[in-house]
mmCIF file of C-alpha atoms in Angstrom:
data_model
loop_
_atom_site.group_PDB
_atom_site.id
_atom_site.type_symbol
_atom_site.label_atom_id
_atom_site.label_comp_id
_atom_site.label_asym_id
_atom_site.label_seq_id
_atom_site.Cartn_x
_atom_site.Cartn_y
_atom_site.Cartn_z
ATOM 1 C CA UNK L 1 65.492 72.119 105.086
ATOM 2 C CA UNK L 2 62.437 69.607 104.442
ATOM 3 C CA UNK L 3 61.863 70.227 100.718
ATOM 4 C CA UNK L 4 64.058 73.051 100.446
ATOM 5 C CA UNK L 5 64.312 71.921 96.663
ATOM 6 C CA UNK L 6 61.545 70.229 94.362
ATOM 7 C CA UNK L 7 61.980 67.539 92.269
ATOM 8 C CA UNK L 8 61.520 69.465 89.032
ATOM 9 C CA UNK L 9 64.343 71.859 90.731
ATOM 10 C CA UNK L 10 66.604 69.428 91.779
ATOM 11 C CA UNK L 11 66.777 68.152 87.881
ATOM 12 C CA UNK L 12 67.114 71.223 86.833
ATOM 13 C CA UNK L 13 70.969 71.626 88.734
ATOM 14 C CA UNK L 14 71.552 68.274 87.800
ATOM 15 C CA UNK L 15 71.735 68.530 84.332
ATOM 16 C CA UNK L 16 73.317 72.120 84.594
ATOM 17 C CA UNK L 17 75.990 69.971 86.348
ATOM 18 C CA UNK L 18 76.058 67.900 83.947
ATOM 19 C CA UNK L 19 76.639 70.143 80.978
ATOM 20 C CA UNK L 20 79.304 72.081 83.027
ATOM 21 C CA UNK L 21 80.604 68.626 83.924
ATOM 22 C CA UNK L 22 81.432 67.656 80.262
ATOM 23 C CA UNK L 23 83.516 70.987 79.676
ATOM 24 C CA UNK L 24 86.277 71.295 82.425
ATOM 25 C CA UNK L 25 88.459 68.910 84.728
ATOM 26 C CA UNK L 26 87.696 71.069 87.727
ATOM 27 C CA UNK L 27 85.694 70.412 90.602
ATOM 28 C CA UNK L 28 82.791 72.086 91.679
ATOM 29 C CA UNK L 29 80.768 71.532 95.090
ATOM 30 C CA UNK L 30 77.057 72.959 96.107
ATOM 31 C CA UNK L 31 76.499 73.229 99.692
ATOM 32 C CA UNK L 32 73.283 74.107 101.505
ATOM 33 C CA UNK L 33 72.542 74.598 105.173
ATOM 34 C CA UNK L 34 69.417 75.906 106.695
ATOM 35 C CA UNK L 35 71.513 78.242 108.705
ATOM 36 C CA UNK L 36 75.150 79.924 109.113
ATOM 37 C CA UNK L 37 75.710 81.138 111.852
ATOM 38 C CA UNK L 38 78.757 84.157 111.445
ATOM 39 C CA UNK L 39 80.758 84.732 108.432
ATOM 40 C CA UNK L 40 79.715 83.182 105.033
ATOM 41 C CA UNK L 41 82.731 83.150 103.766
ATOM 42 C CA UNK L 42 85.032 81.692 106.809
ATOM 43 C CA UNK L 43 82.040 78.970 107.355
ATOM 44 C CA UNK L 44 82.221 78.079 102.960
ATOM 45 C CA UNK L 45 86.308 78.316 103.260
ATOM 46 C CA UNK L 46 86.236 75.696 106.535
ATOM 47 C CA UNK L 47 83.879 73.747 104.296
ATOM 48 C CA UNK L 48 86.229 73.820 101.293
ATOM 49 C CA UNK L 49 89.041 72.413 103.437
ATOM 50 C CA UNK L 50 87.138 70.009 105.309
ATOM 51 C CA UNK L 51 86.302 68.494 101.614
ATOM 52 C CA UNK L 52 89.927 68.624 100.636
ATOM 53 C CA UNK L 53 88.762 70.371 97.935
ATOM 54 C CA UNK L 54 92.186 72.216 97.832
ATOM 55 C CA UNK L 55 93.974 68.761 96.866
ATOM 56 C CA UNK L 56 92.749 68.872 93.634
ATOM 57 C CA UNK L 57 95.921 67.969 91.049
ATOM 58 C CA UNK L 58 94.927 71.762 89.357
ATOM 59 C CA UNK L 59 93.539 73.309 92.558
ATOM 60 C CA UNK L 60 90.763 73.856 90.184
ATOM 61 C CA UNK L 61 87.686 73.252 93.135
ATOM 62 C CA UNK L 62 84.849 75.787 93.731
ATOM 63 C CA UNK L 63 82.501 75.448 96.264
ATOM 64 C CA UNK L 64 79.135 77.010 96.225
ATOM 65 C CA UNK L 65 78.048 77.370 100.000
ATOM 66 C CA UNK L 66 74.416 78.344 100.679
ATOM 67 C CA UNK L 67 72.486 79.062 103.696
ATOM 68 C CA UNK L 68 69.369 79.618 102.427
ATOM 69 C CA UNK L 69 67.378 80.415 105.592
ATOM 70 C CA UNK L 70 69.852 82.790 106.753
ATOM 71 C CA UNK L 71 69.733 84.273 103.616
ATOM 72 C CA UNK L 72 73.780 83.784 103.277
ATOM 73 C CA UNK L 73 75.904 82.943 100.563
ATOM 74 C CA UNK L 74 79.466 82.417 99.962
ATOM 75 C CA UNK L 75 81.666 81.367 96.918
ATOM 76 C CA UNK L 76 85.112 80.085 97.310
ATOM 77 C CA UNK L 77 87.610 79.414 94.297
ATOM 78 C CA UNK L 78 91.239 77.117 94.870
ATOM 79 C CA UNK L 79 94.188 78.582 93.226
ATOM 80 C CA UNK L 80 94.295 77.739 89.724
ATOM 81 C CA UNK L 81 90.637 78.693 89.210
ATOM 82 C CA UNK L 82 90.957 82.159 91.363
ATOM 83 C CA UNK L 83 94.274 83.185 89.301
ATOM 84 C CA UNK L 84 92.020 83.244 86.280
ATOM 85 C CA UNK L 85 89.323 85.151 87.454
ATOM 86 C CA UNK L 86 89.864 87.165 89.744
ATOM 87 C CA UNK L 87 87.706 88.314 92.809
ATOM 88 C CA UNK L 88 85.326 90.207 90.447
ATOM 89 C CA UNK L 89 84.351 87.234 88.821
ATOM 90 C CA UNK L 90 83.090 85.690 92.184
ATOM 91 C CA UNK L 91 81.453 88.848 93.422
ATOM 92 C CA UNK L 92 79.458 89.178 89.831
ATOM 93 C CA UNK L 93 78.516 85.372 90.756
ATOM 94 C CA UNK L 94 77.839 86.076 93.854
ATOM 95 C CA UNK L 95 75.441 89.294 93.153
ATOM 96 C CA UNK L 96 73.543 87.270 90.159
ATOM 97 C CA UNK L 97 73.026 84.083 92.694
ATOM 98 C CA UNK L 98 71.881 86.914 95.349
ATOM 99 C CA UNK L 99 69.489 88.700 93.136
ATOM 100 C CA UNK L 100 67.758 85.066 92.345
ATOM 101 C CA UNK L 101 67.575 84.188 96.158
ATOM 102 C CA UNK L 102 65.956 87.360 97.500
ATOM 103 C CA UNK L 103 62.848 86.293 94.815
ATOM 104 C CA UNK L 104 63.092 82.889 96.660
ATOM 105 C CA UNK L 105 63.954 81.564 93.397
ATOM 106 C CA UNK L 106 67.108 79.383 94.875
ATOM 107 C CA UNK L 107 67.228 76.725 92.218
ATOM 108 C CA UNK L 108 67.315 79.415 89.456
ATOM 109 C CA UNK L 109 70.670 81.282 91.404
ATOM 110 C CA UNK L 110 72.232 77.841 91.711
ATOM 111 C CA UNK L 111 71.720 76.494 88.391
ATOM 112 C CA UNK L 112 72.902 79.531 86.643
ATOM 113 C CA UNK L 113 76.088 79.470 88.969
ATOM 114 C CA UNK L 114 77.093 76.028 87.995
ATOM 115 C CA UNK L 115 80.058 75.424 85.925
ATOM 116 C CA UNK L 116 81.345 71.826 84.816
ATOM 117 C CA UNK L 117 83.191 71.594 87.953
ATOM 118 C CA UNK L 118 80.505 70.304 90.412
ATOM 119 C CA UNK L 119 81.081 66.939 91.866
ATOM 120 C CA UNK L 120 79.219 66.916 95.141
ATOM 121 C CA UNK L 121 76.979 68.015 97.681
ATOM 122 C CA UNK L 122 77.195 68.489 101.698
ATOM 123 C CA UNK L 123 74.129 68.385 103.314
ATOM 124 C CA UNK L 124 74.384 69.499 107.048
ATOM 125 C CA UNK L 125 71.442 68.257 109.138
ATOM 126 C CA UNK L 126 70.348 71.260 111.905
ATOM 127 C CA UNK L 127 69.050 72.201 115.155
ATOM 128 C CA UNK L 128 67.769 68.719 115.407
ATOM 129 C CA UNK L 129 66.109 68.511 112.129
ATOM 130 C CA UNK L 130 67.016 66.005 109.326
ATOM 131 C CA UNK L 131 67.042 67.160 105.667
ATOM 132 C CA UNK L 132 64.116 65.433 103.226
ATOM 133 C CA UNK L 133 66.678 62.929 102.354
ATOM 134 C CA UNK L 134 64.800 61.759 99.898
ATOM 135 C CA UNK L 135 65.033 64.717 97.600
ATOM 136 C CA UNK L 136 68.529 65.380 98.370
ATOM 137 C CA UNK L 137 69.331 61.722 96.988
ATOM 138 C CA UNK L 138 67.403 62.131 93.767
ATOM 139 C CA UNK L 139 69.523 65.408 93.217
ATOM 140 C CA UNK L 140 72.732 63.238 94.400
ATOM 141 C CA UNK L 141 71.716 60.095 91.874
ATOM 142 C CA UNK L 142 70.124 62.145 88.948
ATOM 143 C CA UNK L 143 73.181 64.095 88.683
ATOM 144 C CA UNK L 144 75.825 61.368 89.657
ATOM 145 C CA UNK L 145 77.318 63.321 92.450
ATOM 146 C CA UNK L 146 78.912 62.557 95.628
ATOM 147 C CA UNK L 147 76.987 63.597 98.781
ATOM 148 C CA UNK L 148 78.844 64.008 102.546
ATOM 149 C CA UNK L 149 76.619 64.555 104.941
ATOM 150 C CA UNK L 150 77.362 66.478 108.436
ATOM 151 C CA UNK L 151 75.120 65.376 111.627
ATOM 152 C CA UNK L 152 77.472 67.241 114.237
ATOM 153 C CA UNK L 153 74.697 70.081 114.165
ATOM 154 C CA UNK L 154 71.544 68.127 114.386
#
């Protein structure tokens, strides 16, 4: 995942985070992996719970879950967001994000799928690579966001 994102890129979903940020009391999480291996969707829902993203007092978290060398994405919604909009709403996400990644244009997809619910990243270190650390934390400081990080795979 060594510069997976640019610096210009990075700032980019920061302040899209930060706009979304000032309009909602939800929580929204992006999280990238090189790979997933399997299902999208049961990897990005394992994800959500490992987070405790479902504790929120609304059950207002969304997490973004990217594997952007695998070409995999998945989009999960708690309760009191997914009552609102329905699985439509995430597949029409879903498709626009899609339609951005197969041009390789990954910050573009993630930016536009931001809302003012993000909060954090997960970074998962793989196959015995570490991330570029450094542009991961400029993303994580720019845009005041919490970052967990996951070694288990590296």
């Amino acid at each position: 995942m060594e510069n997976f994102l640019k610096e210009e890129e990075r700032e980019r979903i920061k302040k899209a985070i930060e706009l979304a940020e000032e309009k909602t009391s939800g929580e929204l999480r992006v999280y990238i992996e090189a790979q997933c291996k399997g299902d999208a969707l049961k990897s990005a829902q394992k994800i959500f719970h490992q987070l405790a993203m479902h504790k929120t007092e609304l059950r207002s978290g969304v997490l973004i879950y990217v594997a952007h060398q695998s070409k995999q994405l998945a989009i999960v919604g708690d309760k009191g967001i997914h009552e609102h909009v329905k699985n439509e709403f995430w597949e029409e996400v879903k498709n626009m994000m899609l339609s951005f990644f197969k041009k390789n244009q990954y910050t573009e997809g993630i930016e536009k799928a931001i809302t003012p619910k993000t909060k954090g990243v997960c970074l998962v270190h793989m196959c015995g690579g570490m991330a570029d650390m450094d542009s991961i934390m400029k993303v994580v400081n720019d845009y005041n966001l919490i970052l967990v990080e996951d070694a288990g795979q590296a």
